[in-house]
Short mmCIF file of C-alpha atoms in Angstrom, two decimals:
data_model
loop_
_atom_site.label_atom_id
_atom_site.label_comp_id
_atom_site.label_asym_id
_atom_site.label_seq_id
_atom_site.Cartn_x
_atom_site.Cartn_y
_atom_site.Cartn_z
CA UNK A 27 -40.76 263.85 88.93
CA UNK A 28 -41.42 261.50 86.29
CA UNK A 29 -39.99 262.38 82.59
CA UNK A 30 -40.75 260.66 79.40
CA UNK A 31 -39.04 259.04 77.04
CA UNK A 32 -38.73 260.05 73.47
CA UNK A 33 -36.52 258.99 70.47
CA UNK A 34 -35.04 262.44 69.28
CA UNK A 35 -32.68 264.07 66.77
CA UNK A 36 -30.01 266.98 67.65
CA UNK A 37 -32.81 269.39 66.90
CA UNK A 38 -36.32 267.18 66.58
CA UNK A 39 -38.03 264.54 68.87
CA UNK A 40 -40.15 261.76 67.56
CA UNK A 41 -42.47 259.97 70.02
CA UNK A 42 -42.12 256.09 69.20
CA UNK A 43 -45.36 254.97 70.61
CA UNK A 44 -47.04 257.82 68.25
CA UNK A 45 -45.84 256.71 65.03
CA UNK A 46 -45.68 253.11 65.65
CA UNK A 47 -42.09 252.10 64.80
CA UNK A 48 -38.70 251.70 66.22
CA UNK A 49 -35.80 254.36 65.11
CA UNK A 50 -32.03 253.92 64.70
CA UNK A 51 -30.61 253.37 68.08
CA UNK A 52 -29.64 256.37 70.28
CA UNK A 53 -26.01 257.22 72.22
CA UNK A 54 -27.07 258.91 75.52
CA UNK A 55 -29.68 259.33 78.15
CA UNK A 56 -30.59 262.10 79.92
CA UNK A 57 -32.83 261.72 83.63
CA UNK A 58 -33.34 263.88 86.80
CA UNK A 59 -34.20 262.96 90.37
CA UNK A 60 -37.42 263.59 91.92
CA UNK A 61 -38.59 267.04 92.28
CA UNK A 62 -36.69 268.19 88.92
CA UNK A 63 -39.29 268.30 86.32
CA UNK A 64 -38.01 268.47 81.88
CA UNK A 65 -40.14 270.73 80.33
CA UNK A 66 -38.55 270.82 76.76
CA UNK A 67 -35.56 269.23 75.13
CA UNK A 68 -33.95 271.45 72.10
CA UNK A 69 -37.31 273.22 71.42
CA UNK A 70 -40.00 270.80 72.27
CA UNK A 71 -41.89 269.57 74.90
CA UNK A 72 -41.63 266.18 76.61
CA UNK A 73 -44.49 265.05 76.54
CA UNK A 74 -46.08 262.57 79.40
CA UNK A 75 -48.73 261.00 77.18
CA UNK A 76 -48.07 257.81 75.37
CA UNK A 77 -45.20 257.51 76.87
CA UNK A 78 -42.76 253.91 76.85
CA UNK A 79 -41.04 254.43 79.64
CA UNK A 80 -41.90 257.22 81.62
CA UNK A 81 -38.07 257.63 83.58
CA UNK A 82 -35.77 258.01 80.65
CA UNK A 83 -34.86 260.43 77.55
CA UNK A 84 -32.72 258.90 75.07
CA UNK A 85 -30.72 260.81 72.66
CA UNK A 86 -28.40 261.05 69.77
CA UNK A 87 -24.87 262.17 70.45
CA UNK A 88 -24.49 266.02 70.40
CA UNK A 89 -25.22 269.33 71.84
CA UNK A 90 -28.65 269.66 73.33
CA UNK A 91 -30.59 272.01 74.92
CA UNK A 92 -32.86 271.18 78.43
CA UNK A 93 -35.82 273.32 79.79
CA UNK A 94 -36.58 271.79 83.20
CA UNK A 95 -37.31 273.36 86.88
CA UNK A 96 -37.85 272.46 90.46
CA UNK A 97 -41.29 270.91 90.96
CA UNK A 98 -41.20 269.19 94.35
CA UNK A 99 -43.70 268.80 97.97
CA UNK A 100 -42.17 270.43 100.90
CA UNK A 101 -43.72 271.53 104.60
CA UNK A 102 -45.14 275.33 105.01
CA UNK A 103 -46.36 275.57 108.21
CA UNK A 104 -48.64 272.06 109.44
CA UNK A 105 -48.76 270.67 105.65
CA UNK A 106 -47.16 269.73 102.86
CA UNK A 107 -47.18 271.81 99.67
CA UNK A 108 -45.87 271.85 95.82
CA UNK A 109 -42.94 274.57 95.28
CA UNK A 110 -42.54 274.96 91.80
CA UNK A 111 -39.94 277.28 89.95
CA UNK A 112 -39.82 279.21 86.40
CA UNK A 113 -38.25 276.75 84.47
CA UNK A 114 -34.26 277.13 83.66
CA UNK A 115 -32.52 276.23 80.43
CA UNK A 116 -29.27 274.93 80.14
CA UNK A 117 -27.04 273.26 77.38
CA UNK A 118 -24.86 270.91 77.37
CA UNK A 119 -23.04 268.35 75.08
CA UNK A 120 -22.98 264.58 74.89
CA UNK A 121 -21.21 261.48 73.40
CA UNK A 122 -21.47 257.89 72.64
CA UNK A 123 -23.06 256.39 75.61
CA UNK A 124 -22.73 259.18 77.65
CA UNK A 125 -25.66 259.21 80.68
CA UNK A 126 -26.49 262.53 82.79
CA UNK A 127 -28.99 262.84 85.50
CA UNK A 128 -30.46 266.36 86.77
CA UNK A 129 -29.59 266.48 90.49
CA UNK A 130 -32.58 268.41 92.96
CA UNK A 131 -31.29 269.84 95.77
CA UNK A 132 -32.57 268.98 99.43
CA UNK A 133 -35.02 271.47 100.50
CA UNK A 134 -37.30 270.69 103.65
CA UNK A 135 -39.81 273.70 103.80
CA UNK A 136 -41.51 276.31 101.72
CA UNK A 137 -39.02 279.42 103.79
CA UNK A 138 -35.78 276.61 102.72
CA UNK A 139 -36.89 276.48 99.12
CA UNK A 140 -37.96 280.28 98.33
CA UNK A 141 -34.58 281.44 100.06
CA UNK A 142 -32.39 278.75 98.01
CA UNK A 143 -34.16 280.04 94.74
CA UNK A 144 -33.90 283.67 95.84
CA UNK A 145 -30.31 283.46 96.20
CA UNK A 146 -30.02 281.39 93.36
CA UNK A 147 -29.84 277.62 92.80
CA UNK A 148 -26.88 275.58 91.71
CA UNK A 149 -27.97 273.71 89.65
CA UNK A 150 -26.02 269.99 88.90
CA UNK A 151 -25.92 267.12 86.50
CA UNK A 152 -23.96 263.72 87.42
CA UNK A 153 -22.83 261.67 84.53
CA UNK A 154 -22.41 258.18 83.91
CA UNK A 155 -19.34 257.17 86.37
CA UNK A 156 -20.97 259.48 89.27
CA UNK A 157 -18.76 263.12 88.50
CA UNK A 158 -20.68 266.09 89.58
CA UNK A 159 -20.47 269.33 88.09
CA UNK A 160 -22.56 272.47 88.10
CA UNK A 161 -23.94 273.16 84.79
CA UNK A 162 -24.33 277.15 83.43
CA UNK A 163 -28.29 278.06 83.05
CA UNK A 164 -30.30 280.87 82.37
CA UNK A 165 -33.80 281.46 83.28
CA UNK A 166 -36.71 281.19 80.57
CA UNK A 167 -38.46 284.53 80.66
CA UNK A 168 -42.22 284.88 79.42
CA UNK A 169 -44.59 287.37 79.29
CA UNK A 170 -48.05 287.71 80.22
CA UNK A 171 -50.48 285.47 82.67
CA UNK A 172 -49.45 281.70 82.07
CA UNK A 173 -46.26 282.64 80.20
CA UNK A 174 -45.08 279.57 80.15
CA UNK A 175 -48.83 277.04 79.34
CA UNK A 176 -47.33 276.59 75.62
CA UNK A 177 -43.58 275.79 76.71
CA UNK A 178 -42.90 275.15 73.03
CA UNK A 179 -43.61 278.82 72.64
CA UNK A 180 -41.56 280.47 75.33
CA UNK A 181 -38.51 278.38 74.42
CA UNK A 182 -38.94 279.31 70.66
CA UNK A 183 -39.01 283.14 72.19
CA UNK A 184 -36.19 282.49 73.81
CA UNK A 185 -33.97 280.95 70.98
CA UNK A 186 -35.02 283.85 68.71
CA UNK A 187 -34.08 286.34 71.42
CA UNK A 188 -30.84 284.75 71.76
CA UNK A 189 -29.92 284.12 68.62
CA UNK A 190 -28.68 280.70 69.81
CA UNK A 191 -28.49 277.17 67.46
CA UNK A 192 -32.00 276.25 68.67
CA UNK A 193 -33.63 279.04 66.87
CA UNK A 194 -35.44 278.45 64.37
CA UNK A 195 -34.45 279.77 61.26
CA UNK A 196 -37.33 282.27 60.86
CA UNK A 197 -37.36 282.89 64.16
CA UNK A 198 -33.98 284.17 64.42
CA UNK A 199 -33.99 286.30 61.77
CA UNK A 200 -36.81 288.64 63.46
CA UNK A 201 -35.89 291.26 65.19
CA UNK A 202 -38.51 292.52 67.83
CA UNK A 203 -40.12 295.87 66.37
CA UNK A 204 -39.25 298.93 68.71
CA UNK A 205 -42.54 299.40 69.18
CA UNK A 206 -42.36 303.06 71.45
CA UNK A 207 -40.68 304.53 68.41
CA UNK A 208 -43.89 303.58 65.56
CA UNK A 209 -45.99 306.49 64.97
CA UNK A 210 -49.84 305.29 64.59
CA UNK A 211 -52.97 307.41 63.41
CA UNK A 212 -56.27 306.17 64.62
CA UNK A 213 -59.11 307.36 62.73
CA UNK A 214 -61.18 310.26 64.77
CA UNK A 215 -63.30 309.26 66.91
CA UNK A 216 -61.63 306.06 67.31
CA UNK A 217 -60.79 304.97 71.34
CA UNK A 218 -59.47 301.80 70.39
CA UNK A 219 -55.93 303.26 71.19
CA UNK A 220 -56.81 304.97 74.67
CA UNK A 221 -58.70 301.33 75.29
CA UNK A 222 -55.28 299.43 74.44
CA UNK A 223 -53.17 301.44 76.56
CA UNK A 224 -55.40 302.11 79.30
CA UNK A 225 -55.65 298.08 79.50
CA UNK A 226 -51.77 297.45 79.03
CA UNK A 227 -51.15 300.22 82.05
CA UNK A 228 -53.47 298.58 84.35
CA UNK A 229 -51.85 295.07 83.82
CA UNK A 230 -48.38 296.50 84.22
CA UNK A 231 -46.63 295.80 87.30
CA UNK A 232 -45.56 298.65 89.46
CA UNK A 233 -42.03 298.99 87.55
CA UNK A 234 -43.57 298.98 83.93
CA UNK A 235 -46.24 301.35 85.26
CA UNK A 236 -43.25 304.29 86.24
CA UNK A 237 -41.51 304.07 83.04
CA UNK A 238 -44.98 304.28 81.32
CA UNK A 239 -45.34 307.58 83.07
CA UNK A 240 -41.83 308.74 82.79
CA UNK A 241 -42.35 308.13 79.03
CA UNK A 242 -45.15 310.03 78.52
CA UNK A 243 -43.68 312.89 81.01
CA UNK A 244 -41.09 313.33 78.58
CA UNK A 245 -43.58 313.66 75.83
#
C-alpha cells in the first residue's frame, strides 16, 4: 500500500507540494510494506493527493503517533478479494536518522486473515539496521456507520478519550457528559424524544439494545 510523503512537525504535518516551498530538513522516515495502509500520523491524515513521493514519510526526531491498518488482496473461495481491518494506533519514538518500516504479515486467504485478526495481530516495525520488534497498539474505536470516513476525527476522539499528548488541548479538557443521568422536559405534545430514542434503539446492536431495556426495567 502506497503512503505519502509529508514534511511534518512532532505534532503538525505540512504538505510541501501544497504550499510550494522546501522546509528545514527532517531526521527519520517512517514506511510500511504492502498491504499496511497509514491512515494518520500524530492527528492528521496522510494524505495521497499531491503527493512527492508517494513511498515515504519523513519526520522530525521525536515521539509520534501512527494510525495505520491491514489493507491487502487475498483468495476467498475462486477469487481474490480486499481484507481490510479497523485501523490500529501505535506510538513510538525516533532519533536522528532513525528509519522504521511497518511489517504486514503473510496471510493467503480471507479464513487466514479473519482468524489472524480475530486472535489478534502482532503487529511489527523493523528499523534502520533490520531489528524487529513488536510494537504495543490499541485499536481506534468509532461510532456510528462510517466511523472512521473523517480519520482526523476519530483519532482526535481518541486522544481526548485518552487523555494522551496528541490531544488537543480543548479536546482533552472535555469530559464526555453522562448523558443517562440528564433529566430533559419536552414540551407536551412534543414526540421528538420518543422519535430520538425509538431511532437510537433500532440502530443499536443486539448488546446496546439489552442494556437499553435493562435500563428502563429498572426505571
Amino acid at each position: 500500500m502506497l503512503l505519502w510523503k509529508k514534511v511534518l512537525g512532532p505534532v503538525a504535518l505540512i504538505s510541501v507540494s501544497i504550499f510550494g516551498f522546501s522546509a528545514q530538513s527532517y531526521a527519520a522516515t517512517i514506511t510500511s510494506q504492502n498491504d499496511v495502509e497509514i491512515l494518520a500520523l500524530d492527528g492528521l491524515k496522510v494524505n495521497r493527493k499531491n503527493s512527492v513521493d508517494p513511498n515515504v514519510l519523513e519526520v522530525q526526531a521525536g515521539r509520534h503517533q501512527v494510525v495505520f491498518r491491514y489493507y491487502g488482496e487475498v483468495r476467498k473461495g475462486q477469487r481474490d478479494v480486499i481484507y481490510s481491518t479497523a485501523p490500529d494506533v501505535f506510538t513510538i519514538d525516533l532519533k536522528q536518522d532513525d528509519s522504521i518500516k511497518i511489517l504486514a504479515p503473510r496471510l493467503n486467504s480471507y479464513a487466514q486473515a479473519e482468524g489472524y485478526f480475530r486472535r489478534g495481530a502482532d503487529w511489527k516495525v523493523q528499523d534502520q539496521h533490520g531489528n524487529v520488534k513488536s510494537v504495543h497498539y490499541e485499536p481506534l474505536t468509532g461510532n456510528g456507520i462510517m466511523p472512521f470516513n473523517d480519520i482526523e476525527r476519530a483519532v482526535a476522539r481518541h486522544n481526548a478519550e485518552q487523555g494522551n499528548e496528541f490531544a488537543p488541548a480543548q479536546q482533552a479538557a472535555i469530559k464526555t457528559p453522562n448523558i443517562a443521568a440528564q433529566k430533559i422536559t419536552p414540551p407536551k405534545g412534543d414526540d421528538t424524544l420518543i422519535q430520538t430514542i425509538q431511532l437510537l434503539y433500532n440502530n443499536a446492536s443486539p448488546a446496546q439494545k439489552a442494556k437499553i431495556k435493562a435500563w428502563i426495567a429498572g426505571q
